[in-house]
PDB file of C-alpha atoms in Angstrom:
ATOM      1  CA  UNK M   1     -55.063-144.840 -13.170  1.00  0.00           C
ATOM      2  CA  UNK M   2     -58.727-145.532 -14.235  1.00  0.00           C
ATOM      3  CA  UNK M   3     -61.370-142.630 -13.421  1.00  0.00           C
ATOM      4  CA  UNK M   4     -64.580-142.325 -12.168  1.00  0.00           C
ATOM      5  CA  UNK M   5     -67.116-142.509 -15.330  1.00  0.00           C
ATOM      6  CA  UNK M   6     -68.329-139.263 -13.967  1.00  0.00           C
ATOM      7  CA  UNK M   7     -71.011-137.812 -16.780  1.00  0.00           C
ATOM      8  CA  UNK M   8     -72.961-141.299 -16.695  1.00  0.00           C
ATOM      9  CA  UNK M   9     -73.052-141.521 -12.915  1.00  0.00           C
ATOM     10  CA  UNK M  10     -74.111-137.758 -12.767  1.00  0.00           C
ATOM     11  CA  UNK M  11     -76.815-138.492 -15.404  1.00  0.00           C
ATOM     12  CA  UNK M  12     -78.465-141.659 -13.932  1.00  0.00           C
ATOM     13  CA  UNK M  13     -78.198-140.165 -10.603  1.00  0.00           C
ATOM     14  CA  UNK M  14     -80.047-137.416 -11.809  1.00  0.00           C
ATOM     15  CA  UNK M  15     -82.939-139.163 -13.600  1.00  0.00           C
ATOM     16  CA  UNK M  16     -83.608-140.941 -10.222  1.00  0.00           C
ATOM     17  CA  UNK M  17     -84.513-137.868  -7.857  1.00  0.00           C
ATOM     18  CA  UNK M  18     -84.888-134.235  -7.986  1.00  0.00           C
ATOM     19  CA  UNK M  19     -84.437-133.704  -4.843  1.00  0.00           C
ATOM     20  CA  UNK M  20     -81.161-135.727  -4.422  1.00  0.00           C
ATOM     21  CA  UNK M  21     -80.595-139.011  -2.421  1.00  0.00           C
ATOM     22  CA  UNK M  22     -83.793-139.838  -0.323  1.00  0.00           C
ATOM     23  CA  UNK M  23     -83.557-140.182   3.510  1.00  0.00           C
ATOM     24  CA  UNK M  24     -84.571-143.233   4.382  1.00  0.00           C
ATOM     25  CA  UNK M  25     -88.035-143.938   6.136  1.00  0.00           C
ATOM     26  CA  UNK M  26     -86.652-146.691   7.755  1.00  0.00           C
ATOM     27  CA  UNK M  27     -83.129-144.848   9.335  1.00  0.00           C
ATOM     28  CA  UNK M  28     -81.018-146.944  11.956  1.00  0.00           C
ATOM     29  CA  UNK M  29     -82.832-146.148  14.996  1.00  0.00           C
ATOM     30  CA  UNK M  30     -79.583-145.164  17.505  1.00  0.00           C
ATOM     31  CA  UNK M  31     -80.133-141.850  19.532  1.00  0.00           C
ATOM     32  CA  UNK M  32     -77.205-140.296  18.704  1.00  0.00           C
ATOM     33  CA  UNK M  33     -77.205-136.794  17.700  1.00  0.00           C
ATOM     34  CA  UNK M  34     -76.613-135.815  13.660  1.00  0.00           C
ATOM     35  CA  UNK M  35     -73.023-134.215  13.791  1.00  0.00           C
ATOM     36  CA  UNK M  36     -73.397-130.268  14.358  1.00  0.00           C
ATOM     37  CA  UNK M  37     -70.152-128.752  14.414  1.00  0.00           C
ATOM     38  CA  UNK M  38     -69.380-125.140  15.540  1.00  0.00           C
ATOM     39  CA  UNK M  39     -67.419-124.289  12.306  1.00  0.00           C
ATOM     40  CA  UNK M  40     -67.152-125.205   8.593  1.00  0.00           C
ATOM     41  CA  UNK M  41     -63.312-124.467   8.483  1.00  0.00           C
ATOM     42  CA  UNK M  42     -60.984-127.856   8.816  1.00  0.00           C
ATOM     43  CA  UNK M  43     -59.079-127.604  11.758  1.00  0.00           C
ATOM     44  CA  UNK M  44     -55.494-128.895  11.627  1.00  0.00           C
ATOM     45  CA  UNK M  45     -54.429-132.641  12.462  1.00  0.00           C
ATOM     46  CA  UNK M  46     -54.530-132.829  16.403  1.00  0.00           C
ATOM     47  CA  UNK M  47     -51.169-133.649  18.043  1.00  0.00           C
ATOM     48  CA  UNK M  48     -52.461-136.335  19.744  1.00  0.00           C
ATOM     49  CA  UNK M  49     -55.672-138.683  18.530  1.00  0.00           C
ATOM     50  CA  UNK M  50     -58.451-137.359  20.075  1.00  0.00           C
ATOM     51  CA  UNK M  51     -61.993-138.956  20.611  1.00  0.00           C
ATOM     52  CA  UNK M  52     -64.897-136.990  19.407  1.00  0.00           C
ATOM     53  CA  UNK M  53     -66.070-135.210  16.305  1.00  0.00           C
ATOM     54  CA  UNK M  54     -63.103-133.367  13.849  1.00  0.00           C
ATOM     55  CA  UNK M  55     -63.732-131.703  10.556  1.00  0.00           C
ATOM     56  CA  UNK M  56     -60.130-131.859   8.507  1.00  0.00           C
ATOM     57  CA  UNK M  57     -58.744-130.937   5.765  1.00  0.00           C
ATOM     58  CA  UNK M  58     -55.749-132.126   3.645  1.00  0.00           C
ATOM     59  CA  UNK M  59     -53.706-130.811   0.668  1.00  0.00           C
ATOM     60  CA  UNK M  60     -52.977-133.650  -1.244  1.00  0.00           C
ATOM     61  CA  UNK M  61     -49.807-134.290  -3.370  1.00  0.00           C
ATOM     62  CA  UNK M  62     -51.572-133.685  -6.681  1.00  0.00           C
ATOM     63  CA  UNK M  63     -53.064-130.073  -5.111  1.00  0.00           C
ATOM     64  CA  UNK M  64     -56.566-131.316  -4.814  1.00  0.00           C
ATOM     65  CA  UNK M  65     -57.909-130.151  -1.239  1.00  0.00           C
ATOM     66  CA  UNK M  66     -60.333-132.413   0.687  1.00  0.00           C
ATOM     67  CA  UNK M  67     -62.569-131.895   3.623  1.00  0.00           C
ATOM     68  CA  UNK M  68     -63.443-134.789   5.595  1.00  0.00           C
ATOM     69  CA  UNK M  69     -64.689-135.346   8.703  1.00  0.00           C
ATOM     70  CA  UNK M  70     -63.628-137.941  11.032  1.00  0.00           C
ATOM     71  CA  UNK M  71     -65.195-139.614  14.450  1.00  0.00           C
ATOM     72  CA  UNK M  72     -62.851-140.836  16.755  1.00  0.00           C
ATOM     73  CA  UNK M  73     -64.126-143.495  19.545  1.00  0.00           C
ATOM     74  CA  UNK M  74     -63.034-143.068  23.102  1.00  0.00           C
ATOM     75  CA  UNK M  75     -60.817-146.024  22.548  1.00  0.00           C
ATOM     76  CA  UNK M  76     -58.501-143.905  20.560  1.00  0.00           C
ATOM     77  CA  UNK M  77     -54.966-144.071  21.533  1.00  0.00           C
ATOM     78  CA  UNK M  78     -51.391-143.270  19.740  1.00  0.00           C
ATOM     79  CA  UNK M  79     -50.135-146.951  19.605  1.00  0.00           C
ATOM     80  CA  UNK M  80     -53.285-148.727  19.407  1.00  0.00           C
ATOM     81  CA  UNK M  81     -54.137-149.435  15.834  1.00  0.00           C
ATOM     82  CA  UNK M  82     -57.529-149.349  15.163  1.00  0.00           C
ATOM     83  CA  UNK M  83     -59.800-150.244  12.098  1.00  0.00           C
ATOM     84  CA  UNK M  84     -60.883-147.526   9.997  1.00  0.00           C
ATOM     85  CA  UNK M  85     -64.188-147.429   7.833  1.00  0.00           C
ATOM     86  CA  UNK M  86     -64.266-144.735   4.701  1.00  0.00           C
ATOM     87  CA  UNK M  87     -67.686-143.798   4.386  1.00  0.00           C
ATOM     88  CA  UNK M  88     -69.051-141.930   1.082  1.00  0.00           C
ATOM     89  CA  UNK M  89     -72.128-139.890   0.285  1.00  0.00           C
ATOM     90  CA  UNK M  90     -74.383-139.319  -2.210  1.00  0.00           C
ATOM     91  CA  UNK M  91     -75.047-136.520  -4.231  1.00  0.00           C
ATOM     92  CA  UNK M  92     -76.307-134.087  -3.884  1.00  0.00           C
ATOM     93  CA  UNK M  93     -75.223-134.657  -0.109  1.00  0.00           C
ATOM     94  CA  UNK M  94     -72.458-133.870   2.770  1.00  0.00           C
ATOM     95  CA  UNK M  95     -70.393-135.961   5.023  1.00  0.00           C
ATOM     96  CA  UNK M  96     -72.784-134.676   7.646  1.00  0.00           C
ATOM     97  CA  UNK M  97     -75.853-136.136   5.560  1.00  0.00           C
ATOM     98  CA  UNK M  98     -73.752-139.212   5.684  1.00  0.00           C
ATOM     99  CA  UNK M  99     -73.008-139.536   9.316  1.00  0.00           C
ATOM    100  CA  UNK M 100     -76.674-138.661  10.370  1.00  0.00           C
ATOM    101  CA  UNK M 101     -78.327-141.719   7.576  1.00  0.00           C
ATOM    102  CA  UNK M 102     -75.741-144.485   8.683  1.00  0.00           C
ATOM    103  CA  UNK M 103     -75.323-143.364  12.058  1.00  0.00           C
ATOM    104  CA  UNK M 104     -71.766-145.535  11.963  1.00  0.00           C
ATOM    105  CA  UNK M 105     -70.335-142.912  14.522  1.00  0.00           C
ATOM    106  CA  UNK M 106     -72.770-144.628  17.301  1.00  0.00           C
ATOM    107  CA  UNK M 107     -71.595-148.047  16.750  1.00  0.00           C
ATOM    108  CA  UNK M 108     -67.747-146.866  16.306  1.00  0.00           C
ATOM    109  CA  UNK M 109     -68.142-146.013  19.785  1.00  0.00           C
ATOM    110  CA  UNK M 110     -69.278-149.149  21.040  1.00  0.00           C
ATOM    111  CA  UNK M 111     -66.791-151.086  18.770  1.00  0.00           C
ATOM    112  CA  UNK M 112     -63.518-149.043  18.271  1.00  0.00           C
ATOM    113  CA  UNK M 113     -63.002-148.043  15.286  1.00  0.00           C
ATOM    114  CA  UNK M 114     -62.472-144.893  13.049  1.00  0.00           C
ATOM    115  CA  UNK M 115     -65.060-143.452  10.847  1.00  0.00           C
ATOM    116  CA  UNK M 116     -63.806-140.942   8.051  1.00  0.00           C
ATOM    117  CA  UNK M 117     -66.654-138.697   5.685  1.00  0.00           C
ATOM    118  CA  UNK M 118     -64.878-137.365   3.116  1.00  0.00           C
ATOM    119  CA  UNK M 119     -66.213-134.459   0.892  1.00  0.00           C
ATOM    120  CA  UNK M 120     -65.430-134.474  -3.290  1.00  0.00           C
ATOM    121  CA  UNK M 121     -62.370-137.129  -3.141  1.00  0.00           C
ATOM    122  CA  UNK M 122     -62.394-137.116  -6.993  1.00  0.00           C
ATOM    123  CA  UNK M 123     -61.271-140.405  -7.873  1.00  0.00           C
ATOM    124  CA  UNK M 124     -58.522-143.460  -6.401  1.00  0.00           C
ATOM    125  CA  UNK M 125     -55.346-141.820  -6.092  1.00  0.00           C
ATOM    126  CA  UNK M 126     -57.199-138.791  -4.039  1.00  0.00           C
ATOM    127  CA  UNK M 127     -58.419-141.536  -2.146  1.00  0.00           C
ATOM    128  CA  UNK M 128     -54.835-143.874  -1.565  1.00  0.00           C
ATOM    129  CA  UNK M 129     -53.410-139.873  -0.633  1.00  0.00           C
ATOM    130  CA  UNK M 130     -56.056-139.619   1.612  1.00  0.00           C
ATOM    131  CA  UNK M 131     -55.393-142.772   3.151  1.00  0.00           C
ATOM    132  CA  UNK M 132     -51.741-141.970   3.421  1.00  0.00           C
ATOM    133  CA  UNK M 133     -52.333-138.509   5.582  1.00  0.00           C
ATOM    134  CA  UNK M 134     -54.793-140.881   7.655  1.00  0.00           C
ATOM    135  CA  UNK M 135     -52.653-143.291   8.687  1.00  0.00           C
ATOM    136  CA  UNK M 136     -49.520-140.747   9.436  1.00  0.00           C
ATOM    137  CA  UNK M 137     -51.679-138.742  11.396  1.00  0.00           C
ATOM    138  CA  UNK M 138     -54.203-141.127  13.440  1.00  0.00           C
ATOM    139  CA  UNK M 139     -53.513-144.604  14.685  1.00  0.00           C
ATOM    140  CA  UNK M 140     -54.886-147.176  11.668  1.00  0.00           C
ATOM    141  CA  UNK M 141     -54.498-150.691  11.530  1.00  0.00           C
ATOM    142  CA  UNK M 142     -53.714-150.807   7.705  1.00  0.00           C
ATOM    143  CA  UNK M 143     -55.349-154.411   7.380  1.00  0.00           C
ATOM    144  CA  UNK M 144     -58.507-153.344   8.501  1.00  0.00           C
ATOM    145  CA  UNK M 145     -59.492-150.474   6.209  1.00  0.00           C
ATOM    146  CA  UNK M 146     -62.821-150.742   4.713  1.00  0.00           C
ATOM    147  CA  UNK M 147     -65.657-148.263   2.297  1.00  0.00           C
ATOM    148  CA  UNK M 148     -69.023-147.741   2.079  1.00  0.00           C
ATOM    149  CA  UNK M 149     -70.766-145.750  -0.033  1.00  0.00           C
ATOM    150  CA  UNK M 150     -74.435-145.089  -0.880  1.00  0.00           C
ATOM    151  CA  UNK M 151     -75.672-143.713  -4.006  1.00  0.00           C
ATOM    152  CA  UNK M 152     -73.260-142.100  -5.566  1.00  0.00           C
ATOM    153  CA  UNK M 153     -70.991-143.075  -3.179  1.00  0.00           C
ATOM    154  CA  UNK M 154     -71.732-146.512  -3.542  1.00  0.00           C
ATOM    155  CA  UNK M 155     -70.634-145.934  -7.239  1.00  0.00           C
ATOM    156  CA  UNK M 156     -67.328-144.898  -5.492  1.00  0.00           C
ATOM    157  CA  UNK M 157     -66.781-148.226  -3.618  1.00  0.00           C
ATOM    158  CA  UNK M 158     -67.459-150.269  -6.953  1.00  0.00           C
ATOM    159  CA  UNK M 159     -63.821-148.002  -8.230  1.00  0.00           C
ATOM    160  CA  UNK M 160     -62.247-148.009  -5.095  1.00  0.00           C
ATOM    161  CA  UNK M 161     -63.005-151.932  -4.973  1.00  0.00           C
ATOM    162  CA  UNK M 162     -61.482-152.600  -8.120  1.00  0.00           C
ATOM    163  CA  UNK M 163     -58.633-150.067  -8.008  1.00  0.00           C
ATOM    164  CA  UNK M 164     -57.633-150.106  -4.343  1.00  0.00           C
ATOM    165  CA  UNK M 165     -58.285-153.684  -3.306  1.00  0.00           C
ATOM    166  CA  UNK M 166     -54.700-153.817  -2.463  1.00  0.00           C
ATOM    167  CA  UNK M 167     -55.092-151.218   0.166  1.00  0.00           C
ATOM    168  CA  UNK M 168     -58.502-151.732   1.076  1.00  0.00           C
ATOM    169  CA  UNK M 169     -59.995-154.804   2.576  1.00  0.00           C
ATOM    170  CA  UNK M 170     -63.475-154.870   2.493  1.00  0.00           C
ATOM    171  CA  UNK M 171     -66.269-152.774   0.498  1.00  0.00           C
ATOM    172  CA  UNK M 172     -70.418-151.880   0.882  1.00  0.00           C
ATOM    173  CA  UNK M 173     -71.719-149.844  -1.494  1.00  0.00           C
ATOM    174  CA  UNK M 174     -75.860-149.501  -0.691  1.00  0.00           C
ATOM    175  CA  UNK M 175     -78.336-148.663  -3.438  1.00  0.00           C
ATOM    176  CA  UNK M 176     -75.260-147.798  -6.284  1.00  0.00           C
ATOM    177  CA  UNK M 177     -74.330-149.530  -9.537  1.00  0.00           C
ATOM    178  CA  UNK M 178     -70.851-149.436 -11.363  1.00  0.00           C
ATOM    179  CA  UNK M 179     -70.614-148.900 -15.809  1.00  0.00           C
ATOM    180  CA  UNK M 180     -68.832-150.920 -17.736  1.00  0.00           C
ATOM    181  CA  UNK M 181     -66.426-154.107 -16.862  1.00  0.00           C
ATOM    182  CA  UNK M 182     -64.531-154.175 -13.603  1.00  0.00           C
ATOM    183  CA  UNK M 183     -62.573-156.670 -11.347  1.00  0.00           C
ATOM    184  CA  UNK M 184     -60.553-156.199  -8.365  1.00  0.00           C
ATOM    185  CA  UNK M 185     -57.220-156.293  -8.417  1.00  0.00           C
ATOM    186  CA  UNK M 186     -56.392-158.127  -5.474  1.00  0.00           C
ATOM    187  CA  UNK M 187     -58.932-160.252  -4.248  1.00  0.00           C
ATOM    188  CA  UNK M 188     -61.501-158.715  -1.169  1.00  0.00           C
ATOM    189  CA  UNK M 189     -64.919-159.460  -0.271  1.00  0.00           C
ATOM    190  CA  UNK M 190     -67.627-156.875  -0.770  1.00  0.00           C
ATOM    191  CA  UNK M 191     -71.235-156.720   0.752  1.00  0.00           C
ATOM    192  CA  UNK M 192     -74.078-154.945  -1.297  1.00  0.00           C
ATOM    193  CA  UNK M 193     -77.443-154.122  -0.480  1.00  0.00           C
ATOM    194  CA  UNK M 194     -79.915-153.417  -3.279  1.00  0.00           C
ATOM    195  CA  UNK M 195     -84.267-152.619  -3.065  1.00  0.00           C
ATOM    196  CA  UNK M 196     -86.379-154.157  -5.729  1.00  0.00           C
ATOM    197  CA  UNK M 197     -88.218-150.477  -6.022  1.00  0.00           C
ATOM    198  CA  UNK M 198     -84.983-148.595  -6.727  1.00  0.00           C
ATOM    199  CA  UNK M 199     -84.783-146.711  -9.586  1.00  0.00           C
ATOM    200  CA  UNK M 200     -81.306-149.113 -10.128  1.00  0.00           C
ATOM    201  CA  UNK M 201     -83.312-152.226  -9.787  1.00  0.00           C
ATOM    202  CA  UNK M 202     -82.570-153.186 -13.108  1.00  0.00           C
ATOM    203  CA  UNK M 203     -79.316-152.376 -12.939  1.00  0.00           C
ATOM    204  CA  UNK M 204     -78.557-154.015  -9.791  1.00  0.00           C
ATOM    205  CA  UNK M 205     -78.723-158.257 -11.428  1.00  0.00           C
ATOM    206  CA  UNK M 206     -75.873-157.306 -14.175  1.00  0.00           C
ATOM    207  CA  UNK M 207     -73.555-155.132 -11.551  1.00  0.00           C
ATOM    208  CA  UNK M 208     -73.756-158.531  -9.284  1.00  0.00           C
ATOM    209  CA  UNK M 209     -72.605-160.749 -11.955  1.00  0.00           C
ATOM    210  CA  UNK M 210     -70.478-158.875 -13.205  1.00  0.00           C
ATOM    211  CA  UNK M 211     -68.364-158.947 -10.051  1.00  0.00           C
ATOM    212  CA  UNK M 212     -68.779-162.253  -8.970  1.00  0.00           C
ATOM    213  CA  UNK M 213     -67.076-163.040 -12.674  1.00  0.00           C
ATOM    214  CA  UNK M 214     -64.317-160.638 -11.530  1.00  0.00           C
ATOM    215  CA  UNK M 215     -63.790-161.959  -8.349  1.00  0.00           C
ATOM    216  CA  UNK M 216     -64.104-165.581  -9.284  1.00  0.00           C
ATOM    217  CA  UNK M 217     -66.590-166.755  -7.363  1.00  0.00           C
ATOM    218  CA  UNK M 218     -68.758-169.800  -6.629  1.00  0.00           C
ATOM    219  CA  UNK M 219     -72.723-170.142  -7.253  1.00  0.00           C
ATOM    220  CA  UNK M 220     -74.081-168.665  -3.964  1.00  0.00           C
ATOM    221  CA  UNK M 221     -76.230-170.150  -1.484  1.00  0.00           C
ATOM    222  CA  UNK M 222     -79.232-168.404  -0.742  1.00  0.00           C
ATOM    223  CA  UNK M 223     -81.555-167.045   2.458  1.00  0.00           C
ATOM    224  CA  UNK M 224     -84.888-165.895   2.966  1.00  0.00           C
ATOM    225  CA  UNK M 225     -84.176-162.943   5.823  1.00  0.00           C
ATOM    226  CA  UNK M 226     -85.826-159.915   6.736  1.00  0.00           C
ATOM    227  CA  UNK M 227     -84.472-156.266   5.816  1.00  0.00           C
ATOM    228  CA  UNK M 228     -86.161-152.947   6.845  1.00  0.00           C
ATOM    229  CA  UNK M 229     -89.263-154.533   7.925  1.00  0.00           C
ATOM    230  CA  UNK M 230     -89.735-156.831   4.873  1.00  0.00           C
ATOM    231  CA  UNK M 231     -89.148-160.041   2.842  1.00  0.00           C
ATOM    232  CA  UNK M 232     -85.268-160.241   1.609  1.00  0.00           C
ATOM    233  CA  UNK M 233     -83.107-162.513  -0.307  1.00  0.00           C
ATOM    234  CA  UNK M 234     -79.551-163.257   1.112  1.00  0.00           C
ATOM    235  CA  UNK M 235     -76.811-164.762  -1.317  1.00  0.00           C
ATOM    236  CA  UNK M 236     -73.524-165.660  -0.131  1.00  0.00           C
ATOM    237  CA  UNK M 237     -71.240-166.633  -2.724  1.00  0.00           C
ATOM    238  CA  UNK M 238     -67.300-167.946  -1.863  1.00  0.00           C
ATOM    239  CA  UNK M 239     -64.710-166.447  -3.993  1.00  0.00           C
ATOM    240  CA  UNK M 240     -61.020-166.059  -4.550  1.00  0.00           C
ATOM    241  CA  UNK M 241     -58.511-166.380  -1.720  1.00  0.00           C
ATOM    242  CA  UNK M 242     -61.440-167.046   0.569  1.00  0.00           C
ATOM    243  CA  UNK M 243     -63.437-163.814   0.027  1.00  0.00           C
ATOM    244  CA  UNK M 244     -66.888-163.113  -0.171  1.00  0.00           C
ATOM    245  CA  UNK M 245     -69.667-162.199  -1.776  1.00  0.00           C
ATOM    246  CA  UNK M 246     -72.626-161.303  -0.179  1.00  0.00           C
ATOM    247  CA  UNK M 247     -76.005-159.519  -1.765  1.00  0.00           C
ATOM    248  CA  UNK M 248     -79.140-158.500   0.233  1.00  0.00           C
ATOM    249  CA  UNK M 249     -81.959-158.179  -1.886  1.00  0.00           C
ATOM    250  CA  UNK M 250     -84.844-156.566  -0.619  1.00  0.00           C
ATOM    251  CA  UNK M 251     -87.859-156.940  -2.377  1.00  0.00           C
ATOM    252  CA  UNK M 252     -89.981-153.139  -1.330  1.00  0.00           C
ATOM    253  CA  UNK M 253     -87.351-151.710  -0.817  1.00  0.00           C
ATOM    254  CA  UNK M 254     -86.281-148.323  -3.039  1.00  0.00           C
ATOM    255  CA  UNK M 255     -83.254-145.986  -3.331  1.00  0.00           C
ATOM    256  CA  UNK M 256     -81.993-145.923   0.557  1.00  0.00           C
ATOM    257  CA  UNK M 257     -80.012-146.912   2.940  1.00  0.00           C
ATOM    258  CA  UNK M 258     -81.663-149.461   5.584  1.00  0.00           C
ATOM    259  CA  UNK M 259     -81.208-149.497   9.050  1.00  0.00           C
ATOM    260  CA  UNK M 260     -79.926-153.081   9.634  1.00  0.00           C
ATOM    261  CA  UNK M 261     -77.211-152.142   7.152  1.00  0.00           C
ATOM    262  CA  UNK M 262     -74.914-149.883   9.315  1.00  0.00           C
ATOM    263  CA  UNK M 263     -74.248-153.101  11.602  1.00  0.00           C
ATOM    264  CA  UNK M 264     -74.592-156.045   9.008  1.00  0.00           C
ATOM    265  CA  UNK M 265     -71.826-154.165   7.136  1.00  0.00           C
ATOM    266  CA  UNK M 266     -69.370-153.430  10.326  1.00  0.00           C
ATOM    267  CA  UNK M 267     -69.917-157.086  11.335  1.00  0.00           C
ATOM    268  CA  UNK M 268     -69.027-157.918   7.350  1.00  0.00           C
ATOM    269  CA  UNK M 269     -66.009-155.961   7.399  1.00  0.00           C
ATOM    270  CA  UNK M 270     -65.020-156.912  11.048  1.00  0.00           C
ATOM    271  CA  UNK M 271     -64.560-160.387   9.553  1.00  0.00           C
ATOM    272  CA  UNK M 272     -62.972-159.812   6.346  1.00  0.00           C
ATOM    273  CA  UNK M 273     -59.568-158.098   7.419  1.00  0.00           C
ATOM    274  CA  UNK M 274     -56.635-157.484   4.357  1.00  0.00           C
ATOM    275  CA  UNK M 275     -54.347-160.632   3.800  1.00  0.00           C
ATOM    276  CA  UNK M 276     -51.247-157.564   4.475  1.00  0.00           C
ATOM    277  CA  UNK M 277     -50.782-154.281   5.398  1.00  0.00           C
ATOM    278  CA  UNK M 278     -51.079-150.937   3.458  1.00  0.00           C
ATOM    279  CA  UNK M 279     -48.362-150.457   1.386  1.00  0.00           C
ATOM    280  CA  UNK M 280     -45.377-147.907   1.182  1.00  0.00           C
ATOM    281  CA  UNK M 281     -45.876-144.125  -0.361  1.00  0.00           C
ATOM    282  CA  UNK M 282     -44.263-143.946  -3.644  1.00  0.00           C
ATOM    283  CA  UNK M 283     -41.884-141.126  -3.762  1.00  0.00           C
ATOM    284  CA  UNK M 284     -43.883-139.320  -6.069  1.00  0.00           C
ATOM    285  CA  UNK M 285     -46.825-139.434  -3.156  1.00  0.00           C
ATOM    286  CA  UNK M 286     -48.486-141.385  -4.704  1.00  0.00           C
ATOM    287  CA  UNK M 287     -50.030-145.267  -3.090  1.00  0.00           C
ATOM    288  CA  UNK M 288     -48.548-148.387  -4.261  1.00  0.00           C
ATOM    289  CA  UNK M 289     -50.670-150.202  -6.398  1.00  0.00           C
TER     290      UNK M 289
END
């Protein structure tokens, strides 16, 4: 199983910001509170799903122990399978940091769905066990999991894309590059947004073709739109298995996450569902492939 290319990550990451991934100037403009919960332990799994705010925690089968925290919409039901949306941070940052920039807990209310903020899942297979204890505990409908990442955790989508695309049927990652070659496995559509003032910028034209290679897809078609208050460049490409590409470009924009991008990217995902379901555990814990 491939793993994250940790040092480089780390490294560029670090020659970006001092301070750690910037808030955005431009945040998604919902009124919902920033997560503030009364306790940093995980509480156990409920018994029943439960709507609202839970911070979790899960030994995996390898020993590795995530936190995560997970928003539940009122929809939530045993026995009604609902889409679930993995959502990683940057670092330095927290899965709080990550609920209060996207504000995706706001609009999983309004249009049923799960929202999960894990904290250090090290690389894919934490991720597939993590997916496992999700979907035995809460009420997933294993063709509609999705991830988005900024940063950092954008970085993370780029793996998970190309070594979970079996389990996983969409990806976002905002403002994050990927090293090296990479395809997905399985085909799946992924939506990326990238600023023209990012430190990444540079980056960003390489990381796009690069994928569009792996996923075999078509010269885009492109639109002039407008992104955080400014002049953007939409290009939607058609790819394997009738996937998609899609890259916002946006021209002042630097290393953050924009507000139209929360919604653009549940709207993405909504329409991109898996071809099948998540498959079996292995017996030694670990996902299929």
């Amino acid at each position: 199983m491939r793993r994250f290319p940790l040092l480089g990550i780390l490294l560029l990451l670090a020659a970006c910001s001092s301070g750690g991934d910037p808030e955005p100037d431009d945040g998604p403009t919902s009124s919902t509170p920033a997560i503030l919960l009364e306790t940093d332990t995980p509480s156990p799994d409920p018994a029943e799903p439960l709507a609202g705010d839970h911070r979790l925690g899960a030994t995996l089968p390898d020993g590795a122990e995530v936190e995560y925290l997970l928003h539940a919409p009122p929809a939530v039901e045993r026995g009604r399978p609902l889409p679930l949306v993995l959502v990683f941070h940057g670092s330095p940052g927290s899965p709080e940091d990550m609920a209060r920039l996207t504000r995706f807990d706001a609009l999983a209310d309004d249009e049923g769905f799960l929202v999960v903020y894990p904290s250090s899942v090290g690389d894919p297979e934490e991720v597939g066990a993590l997916l496992d204890r999700l979907t035995d505990v809460w009420p997933v409908d294993t063709r509609r999991v999705y991830a988005a990442g900024f940063s950092r955790g954008a970085s993370t989508t780029y793996v998970l894309a190309e070594d979970l695309s079996r389990r996983i049927a969409a990806f976002a990652p905002v403002s994050g590059i990927q090293y090296g070659d990479f395809a997905p496995r399985s085909p799946v559509s992924l939506i990326t947004f990238q600023g023209g003032r990012d430190e990444f910028a540079s980056a960003f034209p390489a990381v796009n073709r690069q994928w569009a290679r792996g996923a075999r897809c078509d010269q885009p078609s492109t639109t002039e739109v407008t992104v955080a208050g400014g002049p953007a460049r939409r290009s939607v490409a058609q790819c394997a298995a009738g996937t998609e590409h899609v890259v916002y470009h946006v021209e002042r924009m630097g290393h953050v996450w924009p507000r139209e991008a929360t919604r653009i990217i549940w709207e993405f995902f909504a329409a991109h569902p898996h071809s099948r379901a998540l498959p079996p555990v292995s017996r030694s814990g670990r996902p299929a492939r």
